Short mmCIF file of C-alpha atoms in Angstrom, two decimals:
data_model
loop_
_atom_site.label_atom_id
_atom_site.label_comp_id
_atom_site.label_asym_id
_atom_site.label_seq_id
_atom_site.Cartn_x
_atom_site.Cartn_y
_atom_site.Cartn_z
CA MET A 1 94.11 46.16 72.24
CA ARG A 2 97.19 44.32 73.25
CA ALA A 3 98.92 44.81 76.22
CA LEU A 4 101.54 43.13 78.73
CA VAL A 5 99.62 42.26 82.10
CA TRP A 6 101.22 41.45 85.11
CA HIS A 7 99.28 37.40 86.48
CA GLY A 8 101.40 36.96 89.06
CA LYS A 9 104.64 36.46 90.15
CA GLU A 10 106.87 35.83 87.00
CA ASP A 11 104.34 35.60 84.56
CA ILE A 12 103.27 38.83 82.60
CA ARG A 13 101.29 37.29 79.22
CA CYS A 14 100.23 40.05 76.26
CA ASP A 15 96.43 40.27 76.37
CA THR A 16 93.83 41.74 74.56
CA VAL A 17 92.70 44.05 76.92
CA THR A 18 89.93 46.63 76.77
CA ASP A 19 90.98 50.09 74.50
CA PRO A 20 91.25 53.51 76.83
CA GLU A 21 89.06 55.58 76.87
CA LEU A 22 88.93 59.61 77.86
CA GLU A 23 88.16 59.64 81.58
CA GLN A 24 88.55 63.29 82.64
CA PRO A 25 88.60 66.25 80.96
CA ARG A 26 92.00 66.39 81.40
CA ASP A 27 93.13 63.34 79.53
CA ALA A 28 94.63 62.06 76.04
CA ILE A 29 94.88 59.15 74.41
CA VAL A 30 98.16 58.03 73.10
CA LYS A 31 98.42 55.27 70.45
CA VAL A 32 102.72 53.96 71.30
CA THR A 33 105.02 53.58 68.49
CA SER A 34 107.54 52.36 71.16
CA CYS A 35 108.03 50.85 75.21
CA ALA A 36 110.76 49.69 76.90
CA ILE A 37 110.83 46.98 79.80
CA CYS A 38 113.22 48.87 82.74
CA GLY A 39 114.79 47.26 85.72
CA SER A 40 112.22 48.26 87.99
CA ASP A 41 109.70 46.44 86.11
CA LEU A 42 111.53 43.36 87.14
CA HIS A 43 110.73 44.60 90.65
CA LEU A 44 107.15 44.04 90.08
CA PHE A 45 108.08 40.64 87.83
CA HIS A 46 109.81 39.37 91.28
CA ASN A 47 106.60 40.40 92.84
CA PHE A 48 109.36 42.25 95.68
CA ILE A 49 106.46 45.48 95.66
CA PRO A 50 103.34 45.28 97.37
CA ALA A 51 99.78 46.28 95.44
CA MET A 52 100.13 44.45 92.26
CA LEU A 53 96.80 42.97 90.85
CA PRO A 54 95.61 40.51 88.28
CA GLY A 55 94.78 42.11 85.06
CA ASP A 56 96.86 45.32 85.98
CA ILE A 57 99.02 46.76 82.73
CA MET A 58 102.40 47.09 82.72
CA GLY A 59 105.31 49.42 81.73
CA HIS A 60 106.46 53.35 82.28
CA GLU A 61 108.71 53.53 79.65
CA MET A 62 106.69 55.18 76.88
CA MET A 63 105.71 57.38 73.71
CA GLY A 64 103.58 57.86 70.61
CA GLU A 65 101.20 59.66 68.77
CA VAL A 66 97.98 62.57 70.36
CA VAL A 67 94.90 60.04 69.01
CA GLU A 68 92.87 61.69 71.11
CA VAL A 69 92.37 65.22 73.51
CA GLY A 70 90.27 66.51 76.55
CA PRO A 71 88.70 69.72 76.34
CA GLU A 72 91.04 70.72 78.99
CA ALA A 73 93.70 69.50 77.27
CA LYS A 74 93.50 71.11 74.43
CA HIS A 75 95.35 74.03 75.52
CA LYS A 76 98.39 72.18 75.64
CA LEU A 77 98.29 69.12 72.89
CA LYS A 78 96.23 68.27 69.85
CA VAL A 79 95.59 65.25 68.00
CA GLY A 80 98.94 64.11 66.06
CA ASP A 81 101.40 65.88 68.53
CA ARG A 82 104.49 63.79 68.90
CA VAL A 83 104.99 62.98 73.30
CA VAL A 84 107.08 60.82 75.44
CA VAL A 85 105.10 60.02 78.35
CA PRO A 86 107.07 60.70 82.01
CA PHE A 87 106.75 57.91 84.08
CA THR A 88 105.41 60.03 86.70
CA ILE A 89 101.95 61.51 86.67
CA ILE A 90 101.92 65.10 87.31
CA CYS A 91 99.21 67.75 87.92
CA GLY A 92 101.59 70.85 87.59
CA GLU A 93 99.15 73.06 89.79
CA CYS A 94 100.18 71.65 93.73
CA ASP A 95 102.46 73.39 95.96
CA GLN A 96 104.90 70.34 94.68
CA CYS A 97 104.66 70.62 91.13
CA LYS A 98 105.54 74.77 91.72
CA ARG A 99 109.06 73.60 93.73
CA GLY A 100 109.36 71.39 90.76
CA ASN A 101 109.39 67.69 92.78
CA PHE A 102 107.05 66.26 90.08
CA SER A 103 107.40 62.84 91.43
CA VAL A 104 105.76 63.77 95.45
CA CYS A 105 102.91 65.48 93.09
CA GLU A 106 100.39 66.28 96.12
CA ALA A 107 97.51 65.62 93.42
CA THR A 108 98.14 62.73 91.00
CA ASN A 109 98.19 59.14 93.24
CA ARG A 110 94.14 58.55 92.88
CA LYS A 111 94.92 55.37 95.47
CA LYS A 112 95.87 57.79 98.36
CA TYR A 113 94.93 56.02 101.20
CA LEU A 114 97.07 52.77 100.34
CA ALA A 115 100.20 55.21 99.98
CA ASP A 116 99.49 57.57 103.23
CA LYS A 117 99.27 53.72 105.22
CA VAL A 118 103.09 52.56 103.57
CA PHE A 119 104.89 55.56 102.93
CA GLY A 120 103.06 58.34 105.50
CA HIS A 121 102.38 60.63 102.71
CA PRO A 122 101.61 59.85 99.50
CA THR A 123 103.29 60.65 96.12
CA ALA A 124 102.64 61.24 92.37
CA GLY A 125 100.95 58.28 90.87
CA LEU A 126 102.92 56.30 88.38
CA PHE A 127 102.18 54.51 85.14
CA GLY A 128 102.42 50.58 85.44
CA TYR A 129 103.77 50.88 89.18
CA THR A 130 101.00 48.78 91.52
CA HIS A 131 98.17 50.47 93.71
CA LEU A 132 100.47 52.24 95.89
CA THR A 133 101.19 54.68 93.28
CA GLY A 134 97.36 55.29 92.17
CA GLY A 135 96.82 51.77 89.88
CA TYR A 136 96.96 53.25 86.32
CA PRO A 137 97.45 51.19 83.30
CA GLY A 138 100.84 51.22 81.93
CA GLY A 139 102.34 51.79 78.32
CA GLN A 140 103.28 48.31 77.08
CA ALA A 141 100.04 48.46 74.86
CA GLU A 142 99.28 50.13 71.82
CA TYR A 143 97.05 52.53 73.57
CA LEU A 144 97.58 54.42 76.57
CA ARG A 145 95.30 57.00 78.58
CA VAL A 146 97.55 59.67 79.82
CA PRO A 147 95.66 61.86 82.98
CA PHE A 148 96.34 65.24 83.50
CA ALA A 149 97.77 64.99 80.14
CA ASP A 150 98.30 68.99 79.50
CA ALA A 151 100.85 68.68 82.40
CA THR A 152 102.06 65.15 82.05
CA HIS A 153 103.77 65.29 78.67
CA ILE A 154 107.05 65.91 76.50
CA LYS A 155 106.53 67.65 73.31
CA VAL A 156 109.30 65.94 70.30
CA PRO A 157 110.02 67.25 67.42
CA ASP A 158 109.52 64.66 63.86
CA GLY A 159 112.73 64.03 62.39
CA ILE A 160 114.10 62.44 65.46
CA PRO A 161 114.19 58.53 65.84
CA ASP A 162 111.72 57.09 68.47
CA GLU A 163 114.98 55.42 69.92
CA LYS A 164 116.89 58.94 70.87
CA VAL A 165 114.23 60.72 72.71
CA LEU A 166 111.97 57.68 74.33
CA PHE A 167 114.43 57.19 77.26
CA LEU A 168 113.22 61.21 78.12
CA GLY A 169 110.32 59.19 80.21
CA ASP A 170 113.03 57.45 82.54
CA ILE A 171 116.12 56.55 82.46
CA PHE A 172 118.20 59.60 80.58
CA PRO A 173 116.18 62.04 83.56
CA THR A 174 117.26 59.14 86.44
CA GLY A 175 120.25 58.91 85.65
CA TRP A 176 121.05 62.84 85.63
CA GLN A 177 119.07 63.41 88.42
CA ALA A 178 121.33 61.27 89.99
CA ALA A 179 124.50 62.98 89.12
CA VAL A 180 122.78 66.38 89.94
CA GLN A 181 122.07 65.34 93.26
CA CYS A 182 126.02 64.42 93.74
CA ASP A 183 126.73 68.51 93.50
CA ILE A 184 129.56 67.34 91.10
CA GLN A 185 132.74 69.20 91.03
CA PRO A 186 135.65 69.54 88.90
CA THR A 187 137.83 67.63 91.61
CA ASP A 188 135.38 64.96 92.54
CA THR A 189 135.49 60.93 91.84
CA VAL A 190 132.05 59.78 91.32
CA ALA A 191 131.66 56.10 92.00
CA ILE A 192 128.40 54.38 89.97
CA TRP A 193 127.24 50.92 91.13
CA GLY A 194 125.44 49.01 88.47
CA CYS A 195 125.69 49.68 84.85
CA GLY A 196 122.58 48.55 83.80
CA PRO A 197 120.48 51.22 82.14
CA VAL A 198 120.13 53.93 84.57
CA GLY A 199 123.75 53.21 85.38
CA GLN A 200 124.92 53.82 82.10
CA MET A 201 123.09 57.35 81.79
CA ALA A 202 124.42 58.42 85.29
CA ILE A 203 127.81 57.67 83.84
CA ARG A 204 127.50 60.10 80.73
CA SER A 205 125.96 62.68 82.89
CA ALA A 206 128.29 62.19 85.82
CA VAL A 207 131.35 63.07 82.38
CA LEU A 208 128.80 65.56 80.68
CA LEU A 209 128.73 67.23 84.46
CA GLY A 210 132.18 67.49 85.06
CA ALA A 211 133.56 64.73 87.05
CA LYS A 212 137.61 64.51 87.21
CA GLN A 213 137.32 60.19 87.15
CA VAL A 214 133.53 58.56 86.98
CA ILE A 215 133.94 54.80 88.50
CA ALA A 216 131.47 52.08 87.46
CA ILE A 217 131.19 48.58 89.25
CA ASP A 218 129.39 45.76 87.84
CA HIS A 219 130.13 41.93 86.89
CA LEU A 220 128.98 41.24 83.42
CA PRO A 221 131.22 42.09 80.65
CA GLU A 222 129.08 43.85 78.05
CA ARG A 223 128.00 46.08 80.72
CA LEU A 224 131.16 46.75 81.81
CA GLU A 225 132.42 47.46 78.32
CA MET A 226 129.24 49.98 77.47
CA ALA A 227 130.57 51.65 80.62
CA GLU A 228 133.90 52.14 79.42
CA ALA A 229 132.98 53.18 75.95
CA GLY A 230 131.29 56.16 77.63
CA GLY A 231 133.82 57.39 79.44
CA ALA A 232 134.05 55.17 83.24
CA ILE A 233 136.59 53.10 84.71
CA THR A 234 135.79 49.87 85.17
CA ILE A 235 135.31 47.13 88.49
CA ASN A 236 134.56 43.73 88.25
CA PHE A 237 133.83 43.06 91.70
CA ASP A 238 133.83 39.10 90.96
CA GLU A 239 137.67 39.85 90.12
CA GLU A 240 138.59 42.40 92.60
CA SER A 241 137.97 43.99 95.71
CA VAL A 242 135.81 47.10 95.16
CA VAL A 243 136.57 48.19 98.44
CA GLU A 244 140.90 47.80 97.69
CA ARG A 245 140.41 49.44 93.95
CA LEU A 246 138.52 52.15 95.49
CA ASN A 247 140.66 53.13 97.80
CA GLU A 248 143.60 52.80 95.06
CA LEU A 249 141.99 54.75 92.54
CA THR A 250 141.80 57.70 95.47
CA GLY A 251 144.80 57.46 96.48
CA GLY A 252 143.14 55.97 99.95
CA LEU A 253 140.73 58.84 100.17
CA GLY A 254 137.58 57.21 98.70
CA PRO A 255 135.04 58.51 96.30
CA GLU A 256 133.68 62.04 96.84
CA LYS A 257 130.10 60.99 95.57
CA CYS A 258 128.99 57.27 95.07
CA ILE A 259 125.93 56.14 93.29
CA ASP A 260 123.41 53.34 93.91
CA ALA A 261 121.82 52.52 90.39
CA ILE A 262 120.63 49.45 91.39
CA GLY A 263 118.44 49.42 94.09
CA MET A 264 116.58 46.85 96.04
CA GLU A 265 117.77 43.24 94.17
CA ALA A 266 121.40 43.89 94.53
CA HIS A 267 123.58 40.66 93.12
CA VAL A 268 123.77 37.84 95.68
CA SER A 269 127.40 35.61 96.02
CA PRO A 270 128.88 33.58 98.67
CA SER A 271 131.65 35.97 98.17
CA MET A 272 130.18 38.50 99.62
CA PRO A 273 127.91 37.01 102.96
CA ASP A 274 126.17 39.58 103.55
CA THR A 275 124.05 39.31 99.91
CA VAL A 276 123.07 35.64 101.40
CA TYR A 277 122.23 37.27 104.72
CA ASP A 278 119.81 39.23 103.08
CA ARG A 279 118.15 36.80 100.74
CA ALA A 280 117.57 34.32 103.17
CA LYS A 281 115.76 37.26 105.16
CA GLN A 282 114.45 38.10 101.78
CA MET A 283 112.85 34.14 101.71
CA LEU A 284 111.69 34.37 105.00
CA GLY A 285 109.31 37.60 105.00
CA ALA A 286 111.86 39.24 107.20
CA GLU A 287 113.30 41.66 104.75
CA SER A 288 112.04 42.93 101.46
CA ASP A 289 115.12 44.77 99.83
CA ARG A 290 118.87 43.54 99.43
CA PRO A 291 121.18 46.60 100.52
CA HIS A 292 124.24 45.42 99.90
CA VAL A 293 125.17 48.34 98.14
CA LEU A 294 124.22 51.24 100.31
CA ARG A 295 126.52 49.05 103.06
CA GLU A 296 129.62 49.06 100.83
CA MET A 297 128.79 53.10 99.73
CA ILE A 298 128.72 54.22 103.28
CA TYR A 299 131.78 52.25 104.01
CA VAL A 300 133.75 53.88 101.11
CA CYS A 301 132.68 57.12 100.51
CA ARG A 302 134.78 59.57 101.89
CA PRO A 303 134.03 61.94 104.82
CA ALA A 304 131.68 64.40 104.31
CA GLY A 305 130.54 63.19 100.99
CA VAL A 306 127.54 62.65 99.24
CA ILE A 307 125.34 59.29 98.38
CA SER A 308 122.75 59.25 95.87
CA ILE A 309 120.29 56.94 95.46
CA PRO A 310 118.37 56.57 92.61
CA GLY A 311 117.81 52.28 92.93
CA VAL A 312 114.29 51.57 93.54
CA TYR A 313 113.84 50.35 97.14
CA GLY A 314 110.38 49.26 97.73
CA GLY A 315 110.31 48.27 101.59
CA LEU A 316 112.43 47.41 104.82
CA VAL A 317 116.24 46.88 105.22
CA ASP A 318 118.59 45.62 107.53
CA LYS A 319 122.33 45.84 109.06
CA ILE A 320 122.63 49.58 107.83
CA PRO A 321 125.42 51.14 109.59
CA MET A 322 123.84 54.39 110.74
CA GLY A 323 127.30 54.41 113.30
CA GLN A 324 129.38 55.00 109.56
CA LEU A 325 127.32 57.40 108.15
CA MET A 326 126.46 59.74 111.19
CA ASN A 327 130.37 59.81 112.06
CA LYS A 328 131.66 60.34 108.66
CA GLY A 329 128.93 63.25 108.00
CA LEU A 330 127.46 61.81 104.56
CA THR A 331 124.36 63.01 102.97
CA ILE A 332 122.02 60.57 101.60
CA ARG A 333 119.95 62.42 98.56
CA THR A 334 116.78 60.09 97.34
CA GLY A 335 113.73 59.84 95.19
CA GLN A 336 111.56 59.27 92.20
CA THR A 337 112.86 61.08 89.58
CA HIS A 338 111.20 64.50 88.85
CA VAL A 339 111.04 63.76 84.90
CA ASN A 340 109.73 67.59 84.10
CA ARG A 341 112.57 69.23 85.86
CA TRP A 342 115.15 68.01 83.61
CA THR A 343 113.62 67.42 80.39
CA ASP A 344 113.52 70.88 78.24
CA ASP A 345 117.65 70.23 79.09
CA LEU A 346 118.17 67.01 77.97
CA LEU A 347 115.96 67.44 75.20
CA ARG A 348 118.45 70.07 74.07
CA ARG A 349 121.42 68.19 74.78
CA ILE A 350 119.89 65.08 72.71
CA GLU A 351 119.26 67.91 69.64
CA GLU A 352 122.89 69.17 69.01
CA GLY A 353 124.53 65.54 69.70
CA GLN A 354 125.98 65.86 72.91
CA ILE A 355 124.97 61.93 73.75
CA ASP A 356 122.39 59.63 72.14
CA PRO A 357 120.37 57.82 74.43
CA SER A 358 120.04 55.21 72.05
CA PHE A 359 123.33 53.65 72.22
CA VAL A 360 121.77 51.61 76.18
CA VAL A 361 119.57 49.72 72.63
CA THR A 362 120.87 45.91 72.58
CA HIS A 363 117.10 44.38 71.35
CA THR A 364 113.99 45.74 69.82
CA VAL A 365 111.17 43.26 69.38
CA SER A 366 107.54 43.30 68.44
CA LEU A 367 105.24 43.78 71.67
CA ASP A 368 104.14 39.93 71.70
CA GLU A 369 107.29 38.67 72.00
CA GLY A 370 107.34 41.11 75.54
CA PRO A 371 106.75 38.40 78.01
CA GLU A 372 109.54 36.28 76.95
CA MET A 373 112.18 39.35 77.16
CA TYR A 374 111.04 40.06 80.23
CA LYS A 375 112.48 36.47 81.14
CA VAL A 376 115.76 37.63 78.74
CA PHE A 377 116.15 40.70 80.57
CA ARG A 378 116.19 39.12 83.82
CA ASP A 379 118.71 36.56 83.22
CA LYS A 380 120.60 39.15 81.38
CA GLN A 381 120.78 36.70 78.37
CA ASP A 382 121.94 37.32 74.77
CA SER A 383 123.67 40.64 76.55
CA CYS A 384 120.45 42.20 77.43
CA ILE A 385 120.73 45.24 78.46
CA LYS A 386 117.81 47.65 77.42
CA VAL A 387 114.24 46.57 75.56
CA VAL A 388 112.42 48.54 73.39
CA LEU A 389 109.04 46.86 72.50
CA LYS A 390 107.51 48.01 69.30
CA PRO A 391 103.06 47.87 69.31
#
């Protein structure tokens, strides 16, 4: 089969690789009909997250048709079922899964010893996302083996286009969880840094959850236009001060809730000296992530407010203002997304027409064009916001 394969930093190729086979009784094989490039895939593309190996198959946003089912998954799946595959691999039986904390499933990371060393405790296995999370082949491919498939799937009805339901596997529940973690009240202003795909989903989630005011922060015109279309007031940080504008929009009080939809690769600009500092330390290997957004959020958030972090961080950050954080009494909520906790509700909202997540798609291309689209997505060429690949 064809698949997008990691060969090293900024070197992804469409290779012919061995077709996946059933390995465990709870496995299934899915013929991928649509997959996507995620912003967090760029962290792997840039080799900022450790434990990628040449030959690893990329991708964690995918859906398709079940073509083979292991004997212990047949009570939940059958050949011909149409499924979205969550990026989190879950057993459905451990203590964390029973609590709905699916992204920290205790059973699915088959390389727990690596995660133990880096994180202190292992988290769930993830598709296409380094050997720290199990080294599972990803879904930017023609076929995918789904471990624990009886739990790790979302059945979707026929008749709904792939693009409407594809994002149930990651960015839609990620944006939704980011907003839910804020405990949004009708009087709240929610400020969201980053208007990429997750930020766009967080904007619409905050609106659906009843925020009084949603403010979106970015500098790319096409992203800001999309955010405004979703109901947000926009701030272009290249043209105005984020701090001053947020104070103006909140009567000097600051937003009650802040969402970091950017993560470890915050924009670097001479007008923001700390970003230059972070980039220099990153190049020297003294810091792995660029946390400008975290610093700014801590500074502007209203005292006793909530900071929600769906943006991916991979390692160490520097100069976090803990004095501001502690004295202002801020609450921080983070985590990879507990996808299956949210998907029944979100699928219902799609079916009822409350939201159509396909609004975020700007490019649809063949799998063969994937390597080039990684570069287009990285460089934000051709107003690229979200890429869907068709194997």
